Coordinates of C-alpha atoms in Angstrom, one line a residue:
M1494 CA 1.2 12.5 53.4
G1495 CA -1.8 10.1 53.6
A1496 CA -1.1 6.7 52.0
I1497 CA 1.9 8.0 50.2
E1498 CA 5.2 7.8 51.7
I1499 CA 7.5 10.7 51.3
V1500 CA 11.2 8.6 51.8
R1501 CA 14.0 11.0 53.6
D1502 CA 16.8 8.5 53.3
P1503 CA 19.9 10.5 52.1
D1504 CA 21.1 7.2 50.1
V1505 CA 17.7 6.7 48.4
I1506 CA 17.5 10.7 47.4
A1507 CA 20.9 10.5 46.1
G1508 CA 19.6 8.5 43.1
F1509 CA 17.1 11.3 42.2
T1510 CA 19.6 14.1 42.3
E1511 CA 21.4 14.2 38.7
D1512 CA 20.2 13.9 34.9
A1513 CA 22.5 14.6 31.8
S1514 CA 22.7 18.4 32.7
G1515 CA 25.9 18.4 34.8
L1516 CA 23.4 20.0 37.7
V1517 CA 22.8 18.4 40.7
G1518 CA 19.2 18.3 42.4
T1519 CA 19.0 19.2 46.6
P1520 CA 15.5 17.5 47.2
S1521 CA 14.5 17.0 50.6
G1522 CA 12.7 13.8 50.1
V1523 CA 11.2 11.5 47.3
V1524 CA 7.9 10.8 46.3
R1525 CA 6.9 7.6 44.4
P1526 CA 3.0 7.9 43.2
R1527 CA 1.6 4.7 41.7
D1528 CA -1.2 6.1 40.3
I1529 CA -3.6 8.9 39.6
E1530 CA -5.0 9.5 43.4
D1531 CA -1.7 9.2 44.6
V1532 CA -0.5 12.3 42.5
A1533 CA -3.7 14.2 43.5
E1534 CA -2.8 13.6 47.0
A1535 CA 0.8 14.6 46.8
I1536 CA -0.3 17.9 45.0
A1537 CA -2.9 18.5 47.5
Y1538 CA -0.1 17.8 50.5
A1539 CA 2.1 20.5 48.5
R1540 CA -0.3 23.2 48.2
A1541 CA -1.3 22.8 51.8
N1542 CA 2.4 23.3 52.9
Q1543 CA 3.7 25.3 50.5
I1544 CA 6.3 22.5 49.4
P1545 CA 7.5 22.5 45.7
L1546 CA 7.1 19.3 43.8
T1547 CA 9.1 18.4 40.7
P1548 CA 7.9 15.6 38.5
A1549 CA 10.6 13.3 37.5
G1550 CA 11.0 10.5 34.9
R1551 CA 14.8 8.6 34.0
F1552 CA 16.9 11.5 34.4
T1553 CA 17.9 11.7 30.6
S1554 CA 17.3 15.3 30.6
T1555 CA 19.9 17.6 29.6
T1556 CA 18.7 20.7 30.8
G1557 CA 18.4 20.2 34.4
A1558 CA 14.3 20.0 34.1
P1559 CA 14.0 17.1 36.8
L1560 CA 16.0 18.1 39.3
A1561 CA 14.1 19.3 42.6
M1562 CA 16.4 22.1 43.9
E1563 CA 14.0 22.5 47.0
G1564 CA 11.2 20.5 48.0
L1565 CA 10.4 16.9 47.1
C1566 CA 11.0 14.8 44.2
V1567 CA 8.1 13.2 42.6
S1568 CA 9.0 10.1 40.5
M1569 CA 6.6 9.0 37.8
T1570 CA 8.5 6.4 36.7
G1571 CA 5.9 3.9 39.0
F1572 CA 3.4 4.8 36.1
D1573 CA 4.8 1.8 34.1
D1574 CA 1.4 0.4 32.5
P1575 CA 2.6 -1.3 29.5
P1576 CA 1.6 0.0 25.6
E1577 CA -1.5 -1.0 24.7
V1578 CA -2.0 -0.6 20.6
D1579 CA -5.0 0.0 19.1
P1580 CA -4.4 -0.8 14.9
E1581 CA -7.7 -0.1 14.2
R1582 CA -7.5 3.4 15.7
G1583 CA -3.6 4.1 15.0
S1584 CA -2.8 4.7 18.4
V1585 CA -1.2 3.6 21.6
I1586 CA -2.1 4.2 25.3
V1587 CA 1.3 4.0 28.1
G1588 CA 2.0 5.3 31.1
A1589 CA 4.2 7.9 31.5
G1590 CA 6.7 5.9 33.0
V1591 CA 7.5 3.5 30.4
V1592 CA 10.8 3.8 28.4
L1593 CA 9.7 5.2 25.1
S1594 CA 11.8 2.5 23.1
D1595 CA 9.2 0.0 24.2
V1596 CA 6.4 1.5 22.7
K1597 CA 8.0 1.6 19.5
A1598 CA 9.2 -1.9 20.1
A1599 CA 5.4 -2.8 20.7
A1600 CA 3.9 -0.7 17.6
A1601 CA 6.7 -2.6 15.5
E1602 CA 4.6 -5.5 16.5
H1603 CA 1.8 -3.9 14.9
G1604 CA 3.2 -3.2 11.7
L1605 CA 3.2 0.5 13.0
L1606 CA 5.7 3.1 13.6
Y1607 CA 5.8 5.5 16.0
A1608 CA 8.1 8.2 14.6
P1609 CA 9.7 10.3 17.6
D1610 CA 13.4 8.9 18.4
P1611 CA 15.4 11.1 20.4
T1612 CA 18.9 9.6 21.1
S1613 CA 18.1 8.4 24.6
E1614 CA 14.9 6.0 23.5
W1615 CA 16.3 3.2 25.1
E1616 CA 17.0 4.9 28.2
C1617 CA 14.0 7.8 28.5
S1618 CA 10.3 7.4 29.7
V1619 CA 7.6 8.1 27.9
G1620 CA 6.4 10.9 29.9
G1621 CA 9.6 12.7 30.0
T1622 CA 9.2 13.1 25.8
V1623 CA 5.8 14.7 26.1
L1624 CA 6.7 17.2 28.7
T1625 CA 9.9 18.3 26.9
D1626 CA 8.0 17.9 23.2
A1627 CA 11.4 15.9 22.4
S1628 CA 12.4 15.1 18.8
G1629 CA 15.5 13.4 17.3
A1630 CA 17.1 12.3 14.2
R1631 CA 13.7 11.6 12.4
T1632 CA 12.3 15.0 13.2
L1633 CA 13.6 15.6 9.5
K1634 CA 10.5 14.0 8.0
Y1635 CA 8.3 13.1 10.9
G1636 CA 8.6 16.4 13.3
S1637 CA 8.4 16.5 17.3
T1638 CA 6.7 14.6 20.2
R1639 CA 4.0 17.4 20.0
R1640 CA 1.6 16.1 16.5
Y1641 CA 1.3 12.5 18.2
V1642 CA 0.0 13.5 21.4
R1643 CA -3.5 12.6 21.1
R1644 CA -4.3 12.5 24.8
I1645 CA -3.3 12.8 28.1
W1646 CA -4.2 12.3 31.5
G1647 CA -3.1 13.8 34.8
V1648 CA -3.6 16.3 37.3
L1649 CA -3.2 20.2 37.1
G1650 CA -1.3 22.1 39.8
T1651 CA -4.9 22.9 41.2
G1652 CA -5.8 19.6 41.7
E1653 CA -7.8 18.8 39.0
T1654 CA -7.5 15.8 37.6
I1655 CA -8.0 15.8 33.5
C1656 CA -8.0 13.7 30.5
W1657 CA -7.7 15.9 27.7
S1658 CA -7.9 15.1 24.0
R1659 CA -6.9 16.5 21.1
N1660 CA -9.7 18.3 18.7
D1661 CA -9.4 16.7 15.7
A1662 CA -11.9 18.9 13.4
E1663 CA -10.1 19.6 10.1
K1664 CA -10.8 23.5 10.8
N1665 CA -11.0 25.0 14.4
T1666 CA -10.9 28.8 15.0
A1667 CA -12.3 28.9 18.5
G1668 CA -10.5 31.4 20.8
Y1669 CA -6.6 31.6 21.0
A1670 CA -4.5 29.7 18.7
P1671 CA -2.9 27.9 21.9
F1672 CA -5.8 26.8 23.5
R1673 CA -7.8 25.6 20.9
N1674 CA -5.7 22.3 22.0
P1675 CA -5.3 22.1 25.7
V1676 CA -3.3 19.2 25.4
D1677 CA -0.7 21.3 23.5
L1678 CA -0.5 23.1 26.6
L1679 CA 0.7 20.4 28.6
V1680 CA 3.3 18.9 25.6
G1681 CA 6.5 20.9 26.2
S1682 CA 5.6 22.7 30.0
E1683 CA 8.4 20.6 31.7
G1684 CA 6.1 19.6 34.5
T1685 CA 5.4 23.4 35.5
L1686 CA 1.6 23.2 34.5
G1687 CA 0.5 19.5 35.9
L1688 CA 1.8 15.6 36.3
V1689 CA 1.0 13.4 33.4
T1690 CA 0.9 9.9 34.1
R1691 CA -1.0 8.4 31.4
V1692 CA -1.0 9.5 27.0
E1693 CA -2.2 8.0 24.2
L1694 CA -0.1 8.4 20.8
D1695 CA -0.5 8.2 17.3
L1696 CA 1.3 5.7 15.2
L1697 CA 1.6 6.0 11.4
A1698 CA 2.2 2.6 9.0
R1699 CA 5.8 1.5 8.9
P1700 CA 7.7 2.3 5.9
E1701 CA 8.2 -0.6 3.6
G1702 CA 11.9 -0.5 3.6
Y1703 CA 14.9 2.4 4.2
T1704 CA 18.4 2.5 4.1
G1705 CA 20.9 4.4 6.3
M1706 CA 24.2 5.7 4.8
M1707 CA 27.2 7.2 6.8
I1708 CA 28.8 9.0 4.4
F1709 CA 32.6 10.5 5.1
F1710 CA 33.9 13.7 3.9
P1711 CA 37.5 15.4 3.8
T1712 CA 35.9 18.6 4.9
L1713 CA 33.1 20.2 7.0
E1714 CA 32.4 22.8 4.4
G1715 CA 31.9 20.2 1.6
L1716 CA 29.2 18.1 3.9
I1717 CA 27.7 21.4 4.7
Q1718 CA 27.3 22.0 0.9
F1719 CA 26.0 18.4 0.3
V1720 CA 23.5 18.9 3.5
L1721 CA 21.5 22.2 1.1
A1722 CA 22.0 20.6 -1.7
A1723 CA 19.7 17.3 -0.6
R1724 CA 17.3 19.4 1.5
A1725 CA 16.8 21.4 -2.0
S1726 CA 16.7 18.0 -4.3
S1727 CA 13.3 17.1 -5.2
E1728 CA 14.4 13.6 -5.9
L1729 CA 15.5 13.3 -2.1
S1730 CA 13.3 12.8 0.6
P1731 CA 15.9 11.8 3.7
R1732 CA 14.1 11.4 7.3
A1733 CA 17.4 11.9 9.0
M1734 CA 20.7 13.8 8.4
E1735 CA 23.2 13.7 10.8
L1736 CA 26.5 15.2 11.7
F1737 CA 29.8 14.3 12.9
D1738 CA 32.9 16.8 12.8
A1739 CA 36.3 15.5 13.2
A1740 CA 36.2 15.9 17.1
A1741 CA 32.8 13.6 17.1
L1742 CA 34.8 10.9 14.7
E1743 CA 37.6 10.7 16.9
I1744 CA 35.4 9.9 19.9
L1745 CA 33.1 7.4 17.8
R1746 CA 36.3 5.6 16.3
P1747 CA 37.2 3.2 19.6
H1748 CA 33.6 2.3 19.8
A1749 CA 32.8 1.3 15.8
G1750 CA 33.1 -2.2 16.2
G1751 CA 33.0 -3.2 12.7
L1752 CA 31.9 -0.4 11.3
A1753 CA 35.1 1.3 9.7
I1754 CA 35.5 4.6 10.0
P1755 CA 38.4 6.3 7.6
S1756 CA 41.4 7.7 9.4
A1757 CA 41.6 11.0 10.6
E1758 CA 44.0 12.4 8.1
R1759 CA 41.4 11.1 5.1
A1760 CA 37.8 12.1 7.1
T1761 CA 37.1 15.3 9.1
A1762 CA 33.3 15.0 8.8
A1763 CA 30.7 12.6 8.3
V1764 CA 27.1 12.5 8.0
Y1765 CA 24.5 9.9 8.4
V1766 CA 21.2 9.9 6.5
E1767 CA 18.0 7.8 6.0
E1768 CA 15.9 7.5 3.2
E1769 CA 12.4 5.4 2.8
H1770 CA 11.8 3.4 -0.3
G1771 CA 9.4 0.4 -1.3
H1772 CA 10.4 -3.1 -1.5
D1773 CA 13.3 -4.0 -3.9
E1774 CA 13.7 -0.1 -4.6
M1775 CA 16.8 0.3 -2.9
E1776 CA 19.0 1.5 -5.9
E1777 CA 16.6 3.1 -7.3
A1778 CA 16.5 5.2 -4.1
L1779 CA 19.8 5.6 -3.1
T1780 CA 21.4 6.7 -7.2
P1781 CA 20.5 10.5 -6.6
W1782 CA 22.2 10.1 -3.1
L1783 CA 25.4 8.5 -5.1
E1784 CA 25.0 11.6 -7.7
L1785 CA 24.7 13.9 -5.1
M1786 CA 28.1 12.5 -3.2
E1787 CA 30.6 12.2 -6.5
A1788 CA 29.3 16.0 -7.0
H1789 CA 30.6 17.1 -3.5
G1790 CA 33.4 15.3 -2.9
A1791 CA 32.4 12.7 -0.5
L1792 CA 34.4 9.8 0.3
V1793 CA 32.1 7.5 -1.6
D1794 CA 33.9 4.0 -1.3
D1795 CA 34.4 4.1 2.7
T1796 CA 30.1 5.2 2.8
L1797 CA 28.9 2.9 5.3
V1798 CA 25.8 1.4 4.1
A1799 CA 23.1 0.5 6.3
D1800 CA 20.5 -2.1 4.7
S1801 CA 19.3 -4.5 7.7
E1802 CA 17.5 -3.2 10.9
E1803 CA 20.6 -4.4 12.8
R1804 CA 23.4 -2.3 10.7
V1805 CA 21.2 0.8 11.7
L1806 CA 20.9 -0.4 15.1
A1807 CA 24.6 -0.5 15.2
I1808 CA 25.1 2.7 13.7
R1809 CA 22.7 4.4 16.1
R1810 CA 24.1 2.9 18.8
L1811 CA 27.2 4.4 17.7
R1812 CA 25.8 7.8 17.7
H1813 CA 24.7 7.1 21.4
S1814 CA 27.7 6.8 22.6
L1815 CA 29.4 9.9 21.5
P1816 CA 26.6 12.1 24.1
S1817 CA 27.7 9.6 26.7
T1818 CA 31.6 9.7 26.3
L1819 CA 31.0 13.8 26.3
N1820 CA 28.9 13.7 29.8
E1821 CA 31.7 11.1 31.2
R1822 CA 34.5 13.6 30.2
A1823 CA 32.1 16.4 31.9
R1824 CA 31.5 14.5 35.1
A1825 CA 35.4 14.3 35.7
C1826 CA 35.5 18.0 35.5
R1827 CA 32.9 18.7 38.6
D1828 CA 34.8 18.7 41.5
D1829 CA 36.4 21.7 39.8
G1830 CA 33.7 23.1 39.1
G1831 CA 33.1 22.5 35.4
R1832 CA 30.4 20.6 33.3
K1833 CA 29.5 20.4 30.0
V1834 CA 28.0 23.4 27.8
S1835 CA 25.6 21.9 25.4
T1836 CA 24.0 23.9 22.6
D1837 CA 20.5 23.3 21.4
W1838 CA 19.8 26.2 19.2
A1839 CA 19.0 25.9 15.4
V1840 CA 18.4 28.5 12.3
P1841 CA 16.8 28.2 9.1
I1842 CA 18.7 25.5 6.9
R1843 CA 19.9 28.8 4.1
E1844 CA 21.4 30.3 7.5
L1845 CA 23.2 27.2 8.6
P1846 CA 26.7 27.6 7.2
G1847 CA 27.1 31.3 8.4
M1848 CA 25.6 30.2 11.5
I1849 CA 28.2 27.7 12.4
A1850 CA 31.2 29.8 11.0
A1851 CA 29.9 32.5 13.5
A1852 CA 29.4 29.5 16.6
D1853 CA 33.4 28.6 15.3
K1854 CA 34.5 32.1 15.7
L1855 CA 32.7 32.9 19.1
C1856 CA 34.6 29.3 20.2
E1857 CA 37.8 30.5 18.9
E1858 CA 37.6 34.0 20.3
A1859 CA 37.0 32.7 24.2
G1860 CA 39.6 30.5 23.8
V1861 CA 37.6 27.3 23.9
H1862 CA 39.8 24.7 24.4
A1863 CA 37.9 22.4 22.1
W1864 CA 34.3 21.7 20.8
T1865 CA 32.1 18.8 19.6
R1866 CA 29.8 19.3 16.5
Y1867 CA 27.0 16.6 16.0
G1868 CA 23.4 16.1 15.7
H1869 CA 20.8 17.3 13.6
I1870 CA 22.2 19.2 10.4
G1871 CA 19.2 18.3 8.3
N1872 CA 17.0 20.4 10.5
G1873 CA 19.6 23.3 11.0
H1874 CA 20.4 22.1 14.5
P1875 CA 23.7 20.6 14.9
H1876 CA 24.8 20.4 18.6
F1877 CA 27.7 22.2 19.9
N1878 CA 29.1 20.7 23.1
L1879 CA 32.0 22.8 25.1
V1880 CA 33.6 20.8 28.2
A1881 CA 34.6 23.2 30.8
R1882 CA 37.2 22.4 32.8
N1883 CA 37.0 24.4 36.0
A1884 CA 34.8 27.4 37.2
E1885 CA 36.3 29.9 35.3
E1886 CA 35.7 27.9 32.1
L1887 CA 32.3 27.4 33.0
Q1888 CA 31.4 31.0 33.1
R1889 CA 33.4 31.7 29.9
Y1890 CA 31.8 28.9 27.8
L1891 CA 28.3 29.7 29.4
G1892 CA 29.2 33.2 27.7
V1893 CA 29.6 31.3 24.6
S1894 CA 26.4 29.5 24.3
E1895 CA 24.9 32.8 25.1
A1896 CA 26.3 34.7 22.7
M1897 CA 25.4 31.7 20.2
C1898 CA 21.9 31.7 21.3
R1899 CA 22.0 35.6 20.5
E1900 CA 23.2 34.8 17.3
A1901 CA 20.6 32.1 16.0
I1902 CA 18.2 34.6 16.9
A1903 CA 19.3 36.8 14.6
R1904 CA 19.1 34.8 12.1
G1905 CA 15.5 34.1 12.5
G1906 CA 16.4 30.5 14.6
T1907 CA 15.3 29.2 18.3
V1908 CA 17.3 29.2 21.3
S1909 CA 15.8 25.5 21.9
A1910 CA 15.1 23.2 19.0
E1911 CA 14.5 19.8 21.1
H1912 CA 15.3 19.7 24.4
G1913 CA 13.2 22.5 26.2
I1914 CA 14.2 25.0 28.7
G1915 CA 14.6 23.9 32.0
K1916 CA 17.0 25.1 34.4
V1917 CA 20.1 25.6 31.9
K1918 CA 18.4 27.7 29.5
R1919 CA 16.0 29.6 31.5
D1920 CA 18.1 32.8 30.8
Y1921 CA 18.0 32.4 27.3
L1922 CA 14.2 32.3 27.1
K1923 CA 13.9 36.0 27.3
L1924 CA 16.6 36.6 24.4
Q1925 CA 13.8 34.9 21.8
V1926 CA 10.3 35.7 23.6
A1927 CA 9.0 39.5 24.1
P1928 CA 8.4 40.8 27.5
S1929 CA 4.2 40.8 26.9
A1930 CA 4.6 37.0 25.8
L1931 CA 6.4 35.8 28.7
A1932 CA 3.8 37.5 31.3
A1933 CA 1.3 35.8 29.1
M1934 CA 2.8 32.4 29.9
R1935 CA 3.2 33.3 33.6
G1936 CA -0.4 33.7 33.6
V1937 CA -1.2 30.5 31.8
K1938 CA 1.1 29.3 35.0
M1939 CA -0.5 30.5 37.4
A1940 CA -3.7 29.4 36.5
F1941 CA -2.7 26.2 36.2
D1942 CA -0.3 26.2 39.6
P1943 CA -1.6 28.9 41.3
D1944 CA 0.2 28.1 44.5
G1945 CA 3.7 28.0 42.4
V1946 CA 4.4 24.6 43.6
L1947 CA 4.9 22.6 40.6
A1948 CA 8.3 22.3 39.1
P1949 CA 10.1 25.7 40.4
G1950 CA 13.0 26.7 38.6
N1951 CA 12.0 25.5 35.1
L1952 CA 11.1 28.0 32.5
F1953 CA 11.5 30.7 34.8
P1954 CA 13.3 31.9 37.8
P1955 CA 12.6 30.5 41.2
G1956 CA 10.3 32.6 42.9
A1957 CA 8.7 34.1 39.3
P1958 CA 5.0 34.7 39.4

């Protein structure tokens, strides 16, 4: 393939076969482009020889999206141009292979904030977050990646090299809504339409200050009512509300370090919240939270207050240890045909109590041996994690996951709130999207990737037009 080498060494390929989904890819080779011309050459080669190409970043995905089940894995980590912050424009231009936390750090040096904060921000690539429309805890206030993508460089499946910019007009009725800003077609496209090499991202002014609190409750039911009350309050404006159930707290205790987590006998659930405020206004900002905590039976004296960047970081890294531990447990079950089954459904906040109760009931009725609930409860988006210990349990737990998705849709929700569809959830997409809309999505795919070589198996079954 011209100037680009296809690596066929099995030992090298082995490093490009796993993400956090539990699936294992089977690429026949690895391509590592260094510039946009290399990407265009790789796509031309793939089209001429009908060889699938699956782009990959740093393999933090939970859906199998970066895994090549056939053909070549295209590693995009070589696009490592460091962040170039333009304070006047309020944006940053960065290579798709750069780790997201580096972007956030570069913005902070200029007193700016890049808001999206997936749990894997210290490990994931910028391009991966764009292609999955990633979000995170602070989505509650700031929204997902999509709204921050101003410009995209890359190569479509047609071979066309692009630099698309968002239309910033305050009013725009030019054509069908999804096509008024072509940038939005690529955000969340999971590599099925084109390969992204560089992006420009919008930045925000950093808040003057904020405080985090990890609030413990004797019951999950009390915590849920607390969350609903906080969302309804006109005095509070949380930028994050993260759930930890009893099983999650049990996982966190050994990793807590200097953070004092109450015993299991006293605390069966916790929620981590963040509230922004001005300088010297912490007490005023937290007073309504204290009143709400007391009204809903929180263990007020056990609350962990994070009033510094260091302490907030300690809690956020503690939160990160939760999925890492569950992934390790799932990996130990792989030889017996097991893996982790992780949900990504979300429902309107008003449906949250009924949805959690229904999901718990589905787990109980299916004989799930244990499940862990954690994550973005403030958005109506808690993750249920079920670790299947063998192949029989895996099939049963996948059935539970599908049933949860059906329940979420019936309550006005979605099957995928932040991780995308990938390969793991593609069978759920048709539960939510009407056949005519799915046909339109396939039509877009064919227009951008007429030979069907990009990311086969993502969003649509392999071989689907």
